[in-house]
PDB file of C-alpha atoms in Angstrom:
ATOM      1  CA  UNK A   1      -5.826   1.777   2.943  1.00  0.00           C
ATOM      2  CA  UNK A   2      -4.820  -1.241   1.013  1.00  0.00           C
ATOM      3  CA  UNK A   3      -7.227  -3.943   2.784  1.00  0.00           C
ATOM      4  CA  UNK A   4     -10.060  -0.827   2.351  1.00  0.00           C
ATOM      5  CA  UNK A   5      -9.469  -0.638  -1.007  1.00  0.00           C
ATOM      6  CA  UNK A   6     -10.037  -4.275  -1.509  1.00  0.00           C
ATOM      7  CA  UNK A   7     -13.035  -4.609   0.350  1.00  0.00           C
ATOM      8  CA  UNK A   8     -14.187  -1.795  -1.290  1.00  0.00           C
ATOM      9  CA  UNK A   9     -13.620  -3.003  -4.612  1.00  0.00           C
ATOM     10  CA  UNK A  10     -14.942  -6.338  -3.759  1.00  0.00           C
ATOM     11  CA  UNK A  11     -18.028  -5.210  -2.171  1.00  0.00           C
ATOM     12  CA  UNK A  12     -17.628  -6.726   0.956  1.00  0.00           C
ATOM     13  CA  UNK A  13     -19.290  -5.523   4.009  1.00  0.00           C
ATOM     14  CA  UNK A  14     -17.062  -4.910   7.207  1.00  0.00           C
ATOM     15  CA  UNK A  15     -16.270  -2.628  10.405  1.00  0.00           C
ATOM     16  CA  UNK A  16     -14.063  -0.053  10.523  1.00  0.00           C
ATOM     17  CA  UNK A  17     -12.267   0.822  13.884  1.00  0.00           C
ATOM     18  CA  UNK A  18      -9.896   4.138  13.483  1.00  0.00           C
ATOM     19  CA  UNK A  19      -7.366   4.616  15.858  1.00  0.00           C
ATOM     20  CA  UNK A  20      -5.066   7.213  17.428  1.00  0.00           C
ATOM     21  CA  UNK A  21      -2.058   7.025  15.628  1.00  0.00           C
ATOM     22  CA  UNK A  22       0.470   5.591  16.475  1.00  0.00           C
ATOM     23  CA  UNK A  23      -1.768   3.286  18.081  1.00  0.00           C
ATOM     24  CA  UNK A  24      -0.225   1.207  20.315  1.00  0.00           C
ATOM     25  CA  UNK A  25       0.924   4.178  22.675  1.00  0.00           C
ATOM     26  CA  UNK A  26      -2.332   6.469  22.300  1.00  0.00           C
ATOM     27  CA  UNK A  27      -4.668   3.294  22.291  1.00  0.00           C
ATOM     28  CA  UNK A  28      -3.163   1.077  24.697  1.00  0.00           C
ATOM     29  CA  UNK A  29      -5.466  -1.520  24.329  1.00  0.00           C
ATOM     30  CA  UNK A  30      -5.334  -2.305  21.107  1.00  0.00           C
ATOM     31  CA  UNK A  31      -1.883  -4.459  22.068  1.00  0.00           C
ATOM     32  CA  UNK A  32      -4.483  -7.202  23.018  1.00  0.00           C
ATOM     33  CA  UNK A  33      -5.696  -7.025  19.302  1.00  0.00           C
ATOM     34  CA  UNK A  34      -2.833  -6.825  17.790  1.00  0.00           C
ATOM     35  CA  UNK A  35       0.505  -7.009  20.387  1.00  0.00           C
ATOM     36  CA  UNK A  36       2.494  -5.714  17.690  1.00  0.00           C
ATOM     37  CA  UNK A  37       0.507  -2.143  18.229  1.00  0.00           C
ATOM     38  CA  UNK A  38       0.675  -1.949  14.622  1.00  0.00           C
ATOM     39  CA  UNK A  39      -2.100  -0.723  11.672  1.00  0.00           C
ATOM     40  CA  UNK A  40      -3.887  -2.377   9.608  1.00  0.00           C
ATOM     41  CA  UNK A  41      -5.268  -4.982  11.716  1.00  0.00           C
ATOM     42  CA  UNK A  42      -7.656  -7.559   9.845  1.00  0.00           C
ATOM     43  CA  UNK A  43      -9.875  -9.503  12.606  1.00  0.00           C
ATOM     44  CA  UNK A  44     -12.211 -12.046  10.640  1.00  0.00           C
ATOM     45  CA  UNK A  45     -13.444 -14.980  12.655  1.00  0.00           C
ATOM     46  CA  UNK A  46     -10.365 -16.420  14.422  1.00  0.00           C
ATOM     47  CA  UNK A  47      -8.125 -14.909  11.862  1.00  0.00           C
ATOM     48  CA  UNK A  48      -5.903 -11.830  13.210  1.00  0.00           C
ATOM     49  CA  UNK A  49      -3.745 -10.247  10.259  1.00  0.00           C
ATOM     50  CA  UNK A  50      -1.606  -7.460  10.332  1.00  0.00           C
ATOM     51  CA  UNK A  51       0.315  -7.171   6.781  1.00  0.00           C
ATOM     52  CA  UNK A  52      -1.331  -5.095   4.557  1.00  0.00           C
ATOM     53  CA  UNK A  53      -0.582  -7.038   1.138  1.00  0.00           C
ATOM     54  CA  UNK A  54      -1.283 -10.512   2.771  1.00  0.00           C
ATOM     55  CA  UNK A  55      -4.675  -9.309   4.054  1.00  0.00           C
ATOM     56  CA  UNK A  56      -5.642  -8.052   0.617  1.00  0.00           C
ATOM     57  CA  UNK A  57      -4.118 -11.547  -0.956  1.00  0.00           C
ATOM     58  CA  UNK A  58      -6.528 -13.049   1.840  1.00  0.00           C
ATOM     59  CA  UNK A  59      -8.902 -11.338   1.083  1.00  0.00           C
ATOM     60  CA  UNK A  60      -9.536 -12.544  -2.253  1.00  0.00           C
ATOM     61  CA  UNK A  61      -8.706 -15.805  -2.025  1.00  0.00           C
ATOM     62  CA  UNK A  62     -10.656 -16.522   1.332  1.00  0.00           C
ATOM     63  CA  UNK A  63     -13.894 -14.400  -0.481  1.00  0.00           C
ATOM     64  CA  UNK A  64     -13.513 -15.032  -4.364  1.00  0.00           C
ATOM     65  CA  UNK A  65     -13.153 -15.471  -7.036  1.00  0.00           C
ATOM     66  CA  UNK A  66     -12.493 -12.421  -8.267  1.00  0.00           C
ATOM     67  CA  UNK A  67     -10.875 -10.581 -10.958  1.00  0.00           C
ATOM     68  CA  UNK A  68      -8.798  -8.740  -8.704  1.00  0.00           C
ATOM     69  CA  UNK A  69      -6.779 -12.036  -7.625  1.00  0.00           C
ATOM     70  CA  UNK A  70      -4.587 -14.552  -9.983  1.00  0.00           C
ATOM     71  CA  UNK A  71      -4.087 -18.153  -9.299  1.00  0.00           C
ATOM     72  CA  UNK A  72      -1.150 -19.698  -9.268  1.00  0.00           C
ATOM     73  CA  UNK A  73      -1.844 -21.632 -12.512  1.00  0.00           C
ATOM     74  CA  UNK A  74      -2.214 -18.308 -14.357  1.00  0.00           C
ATOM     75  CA  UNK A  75       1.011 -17.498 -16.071  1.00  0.00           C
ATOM     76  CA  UNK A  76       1.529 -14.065 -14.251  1.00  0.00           C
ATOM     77  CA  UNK A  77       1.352 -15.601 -10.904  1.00  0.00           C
ATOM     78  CA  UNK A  78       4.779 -14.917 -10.409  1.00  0.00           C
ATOM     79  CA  UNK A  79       4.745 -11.724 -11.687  1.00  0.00           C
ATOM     80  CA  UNK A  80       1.382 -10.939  -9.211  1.00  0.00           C
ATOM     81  CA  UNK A  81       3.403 -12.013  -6.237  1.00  0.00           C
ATOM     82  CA  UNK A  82       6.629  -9.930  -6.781  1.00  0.00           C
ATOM     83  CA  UNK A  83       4.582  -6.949  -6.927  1.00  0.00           C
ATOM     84  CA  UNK A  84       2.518  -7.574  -3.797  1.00  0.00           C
ATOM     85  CA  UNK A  85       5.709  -8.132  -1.962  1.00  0.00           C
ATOM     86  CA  UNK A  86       7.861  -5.023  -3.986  1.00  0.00           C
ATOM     87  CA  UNK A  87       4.655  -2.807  -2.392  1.00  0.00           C
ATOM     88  CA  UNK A  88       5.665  -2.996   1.319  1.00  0.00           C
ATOM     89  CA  UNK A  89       9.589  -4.185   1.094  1.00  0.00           C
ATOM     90  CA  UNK A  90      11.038  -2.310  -1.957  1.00  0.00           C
ATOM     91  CA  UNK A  91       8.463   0.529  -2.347  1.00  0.00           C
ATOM     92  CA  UNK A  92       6.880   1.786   0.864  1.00  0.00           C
ATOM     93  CA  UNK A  93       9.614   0.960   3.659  1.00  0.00           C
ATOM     94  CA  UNK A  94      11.616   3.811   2.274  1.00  0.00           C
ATOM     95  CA  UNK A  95       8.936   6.440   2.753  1.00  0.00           C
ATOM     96  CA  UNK A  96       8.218   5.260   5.904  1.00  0.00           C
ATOM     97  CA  UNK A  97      11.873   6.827   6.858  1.00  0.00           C
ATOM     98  CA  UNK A  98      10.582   9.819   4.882  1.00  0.00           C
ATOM     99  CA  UNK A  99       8.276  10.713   6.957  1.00  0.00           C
ATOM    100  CA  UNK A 100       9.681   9.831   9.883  1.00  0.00           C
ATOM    101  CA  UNK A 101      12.873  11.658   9.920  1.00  0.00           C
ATOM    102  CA  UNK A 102      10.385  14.612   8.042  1.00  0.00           C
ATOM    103  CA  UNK A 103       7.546  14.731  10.216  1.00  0.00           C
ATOM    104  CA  UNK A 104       7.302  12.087  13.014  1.00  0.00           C
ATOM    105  CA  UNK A 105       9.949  12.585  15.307  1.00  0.00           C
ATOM    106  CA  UNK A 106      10.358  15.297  17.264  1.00  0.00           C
ATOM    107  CA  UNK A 107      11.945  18.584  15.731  1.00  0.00           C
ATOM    108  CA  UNK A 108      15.455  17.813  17.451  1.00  0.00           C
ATOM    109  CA  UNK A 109      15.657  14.351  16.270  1.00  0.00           C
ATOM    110  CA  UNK A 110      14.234  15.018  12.368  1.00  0.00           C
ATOM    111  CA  UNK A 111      17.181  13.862  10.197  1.00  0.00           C
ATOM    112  CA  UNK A 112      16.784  15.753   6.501  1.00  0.00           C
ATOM    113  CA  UNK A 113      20.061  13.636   5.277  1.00  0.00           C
ATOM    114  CA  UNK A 114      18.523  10.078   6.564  1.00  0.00           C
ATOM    115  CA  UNK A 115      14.949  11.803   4.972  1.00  0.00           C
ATOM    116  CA  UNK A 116      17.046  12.789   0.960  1.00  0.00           C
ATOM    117  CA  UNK A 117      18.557   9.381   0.853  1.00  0.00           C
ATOM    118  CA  UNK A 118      15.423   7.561   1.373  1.00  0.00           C
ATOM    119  CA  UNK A 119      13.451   9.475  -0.744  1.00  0.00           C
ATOM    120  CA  UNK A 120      15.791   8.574  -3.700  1.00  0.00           C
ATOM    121  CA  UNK A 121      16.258   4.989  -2.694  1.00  0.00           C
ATOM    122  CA  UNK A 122      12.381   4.964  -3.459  1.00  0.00           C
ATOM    123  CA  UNK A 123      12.245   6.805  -6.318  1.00  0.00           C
ATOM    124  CA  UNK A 124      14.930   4.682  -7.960  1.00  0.00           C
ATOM    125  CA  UNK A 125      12.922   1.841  -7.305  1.00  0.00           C
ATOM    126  CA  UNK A 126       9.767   3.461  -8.959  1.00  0.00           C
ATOM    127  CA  UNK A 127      11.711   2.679 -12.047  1.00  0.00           C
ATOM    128  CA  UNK A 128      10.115  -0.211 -12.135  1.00  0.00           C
ATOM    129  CA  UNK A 129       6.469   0.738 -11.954  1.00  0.00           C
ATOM    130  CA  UNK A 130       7.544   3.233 -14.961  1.00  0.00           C
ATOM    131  CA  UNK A 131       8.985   0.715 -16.696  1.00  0.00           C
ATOM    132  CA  UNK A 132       6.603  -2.157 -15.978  1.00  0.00           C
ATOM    133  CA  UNK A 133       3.675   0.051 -17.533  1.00  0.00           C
ATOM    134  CA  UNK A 134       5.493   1.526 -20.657  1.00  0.00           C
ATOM    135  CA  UNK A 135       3.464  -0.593 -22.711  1.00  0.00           C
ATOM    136  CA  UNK A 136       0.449  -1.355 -19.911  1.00  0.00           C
ATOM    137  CA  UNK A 137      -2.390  -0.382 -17.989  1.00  0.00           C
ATOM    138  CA  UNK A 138      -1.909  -2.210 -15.275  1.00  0.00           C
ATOM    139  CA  UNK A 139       0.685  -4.244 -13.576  1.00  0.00           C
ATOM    140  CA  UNK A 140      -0.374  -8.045 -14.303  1.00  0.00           C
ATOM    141  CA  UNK A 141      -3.090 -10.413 -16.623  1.00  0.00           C
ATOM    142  CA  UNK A 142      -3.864  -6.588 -18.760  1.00  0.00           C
ATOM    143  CA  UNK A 143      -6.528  -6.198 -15.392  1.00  0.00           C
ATOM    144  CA  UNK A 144      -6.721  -4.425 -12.408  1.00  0.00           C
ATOM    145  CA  UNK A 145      -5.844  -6.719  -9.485  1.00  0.00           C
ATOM    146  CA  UNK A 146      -4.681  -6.327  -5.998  1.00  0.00           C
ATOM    147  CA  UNK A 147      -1.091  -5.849  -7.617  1.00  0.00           C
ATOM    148  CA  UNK A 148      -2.361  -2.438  -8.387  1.00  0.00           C
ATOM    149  CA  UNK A 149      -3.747  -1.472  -5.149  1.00  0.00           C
ATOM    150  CA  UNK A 150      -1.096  -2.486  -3.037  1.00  0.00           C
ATOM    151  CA  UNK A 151       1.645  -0.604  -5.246  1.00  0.00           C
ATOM    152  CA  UNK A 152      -0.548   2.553  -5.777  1.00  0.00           C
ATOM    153  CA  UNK A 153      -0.589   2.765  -2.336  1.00  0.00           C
ATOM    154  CA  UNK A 154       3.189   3.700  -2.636  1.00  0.00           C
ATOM    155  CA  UNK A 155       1.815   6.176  -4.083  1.00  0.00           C
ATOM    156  CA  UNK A 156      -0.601   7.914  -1.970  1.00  0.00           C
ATOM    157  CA  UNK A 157       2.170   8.334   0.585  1.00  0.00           C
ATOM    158  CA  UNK A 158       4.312   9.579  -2.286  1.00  0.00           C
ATOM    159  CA  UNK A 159       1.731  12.011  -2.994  1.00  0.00           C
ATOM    160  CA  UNK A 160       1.317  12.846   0.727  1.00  0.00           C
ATOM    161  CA  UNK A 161       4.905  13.179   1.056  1.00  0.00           C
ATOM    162  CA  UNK A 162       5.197  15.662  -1.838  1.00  0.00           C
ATOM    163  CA  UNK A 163       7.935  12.853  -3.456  1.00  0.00           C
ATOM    164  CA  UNK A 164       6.590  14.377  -6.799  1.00  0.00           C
ATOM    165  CA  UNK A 165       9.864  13.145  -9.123  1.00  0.00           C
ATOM    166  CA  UNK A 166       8.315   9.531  -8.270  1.00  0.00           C
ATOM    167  CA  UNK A 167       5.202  10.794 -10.742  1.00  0.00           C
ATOM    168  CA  UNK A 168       7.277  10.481 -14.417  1.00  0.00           C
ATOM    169  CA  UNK A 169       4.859  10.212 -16.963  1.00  0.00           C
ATOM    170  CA  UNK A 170       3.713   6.174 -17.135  1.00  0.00           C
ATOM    171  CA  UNK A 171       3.089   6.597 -13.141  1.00  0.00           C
ATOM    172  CA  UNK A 172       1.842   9.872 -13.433  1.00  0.00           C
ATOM    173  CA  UNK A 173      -1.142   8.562 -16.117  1.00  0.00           C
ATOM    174  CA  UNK A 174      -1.500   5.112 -13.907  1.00  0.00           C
ATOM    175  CA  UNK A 175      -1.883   7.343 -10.952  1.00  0.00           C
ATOM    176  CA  UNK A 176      -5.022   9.298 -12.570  1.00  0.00           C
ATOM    177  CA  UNK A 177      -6.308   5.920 -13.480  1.00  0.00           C
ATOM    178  CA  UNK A 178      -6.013   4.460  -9.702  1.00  0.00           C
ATOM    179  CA  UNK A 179      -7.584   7.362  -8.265  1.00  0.00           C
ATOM    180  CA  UNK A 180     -10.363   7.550 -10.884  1.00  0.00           C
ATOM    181  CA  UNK A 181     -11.784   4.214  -9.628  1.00  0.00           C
ATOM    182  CA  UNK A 182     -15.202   4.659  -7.239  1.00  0.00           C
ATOM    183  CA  UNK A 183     -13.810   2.153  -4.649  1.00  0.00           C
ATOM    184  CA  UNK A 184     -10.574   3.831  -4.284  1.00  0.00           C
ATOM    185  CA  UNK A 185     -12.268   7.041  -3.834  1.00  0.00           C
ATOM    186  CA  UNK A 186     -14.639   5.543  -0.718  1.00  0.00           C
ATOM    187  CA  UNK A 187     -11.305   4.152   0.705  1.00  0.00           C
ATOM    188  CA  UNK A 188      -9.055   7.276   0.395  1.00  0.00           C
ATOM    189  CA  UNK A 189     -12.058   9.417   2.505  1.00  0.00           C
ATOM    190  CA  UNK A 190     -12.212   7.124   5.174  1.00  0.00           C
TER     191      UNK A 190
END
């Protein structure tokens, strides 16, 4: 959803391919695309991506300028970069375990202890996205940027997961504002 988002919001025109999931055993093929069998996939030219915060980063840096992107002379660069890289490695890898040990292995192999402790790794590090926007819109440069999408996207699986103590109240109201947005909207129905 995160590269959607981005082209969404950026305008740009491109072709979806939906899979089976989990792709790389119900659409064999797709190893040749991508051998790690993995989702999203970004194919542009001779360019194969696969990491959903890097392709949005590529995104608008490859097909800028645009608001939604810093530079690295702008003084919240740094800032920009830790959340891009907090959205897969701090925020969403723990609900990944979530739903697996929930709802993706089979029944005898679910794991509801392995499922708890995730979910409260991750919603101890939503601290920082309530913190971060005590006193903010939005995470970086007082604009929406790419920051945003890739950590809302936490929560959409949060949401899908039913993690609902992730939603205290600076989330909860930055939440209504991420899913208020037209291009968010176009991505989440695809």
């Amino acid at each position: 959803m995160r590269p959607l988002w981005t082209l969404e919001e950026m305008g740009l025109e491109y072709e979806l391919e939906s899979l089976p999931f989990p792709p790389r055993y119900l659409a064999r093929e797709y190893l040749e695309v991508n051998p790690l069998g993995t989702v999203p996939c970004l194919v542009d030219g001779n360019v194969n991506m696969t990491e959903s915060a890097g392709i949005c980063q590529y995104l608008v840096e490859k097909y800028g300028p645009t608001d939604l992107g810093l530079t690295s002379d702008h003084p919240d660069y740094p800032l920009y970069l830790n959340w891009l890289h907090r959205s897969d490695a701090t925020l969403t890898f723990p609900q990944t375990l979530v739903l697996r040990y929930t709802q993706l292995e089979p029944e005898e192999k679910r794991n509801p202890q392995v499922a708890n402790d995730y979910r409260k790794w991750f919603v101890g590090r939503m601290r920082s996205v309530e913190s971060a926007l005590s006193d903010r819109n939005y995470l970086v440069a007082n604009r929406f940027t790419i920051a945003d999408i890739c950590i809302a996207y936490a929560l959409v699986l949060a949401d899908s997961l039913a993690i609902s103590e992730a939603f205290t109240p600076n989330v909860q109201d930055y939440w209504q504002r991420m899913n208020a947005r037209p291009a968010f909207q176009r991505a989440y129905d695809l």
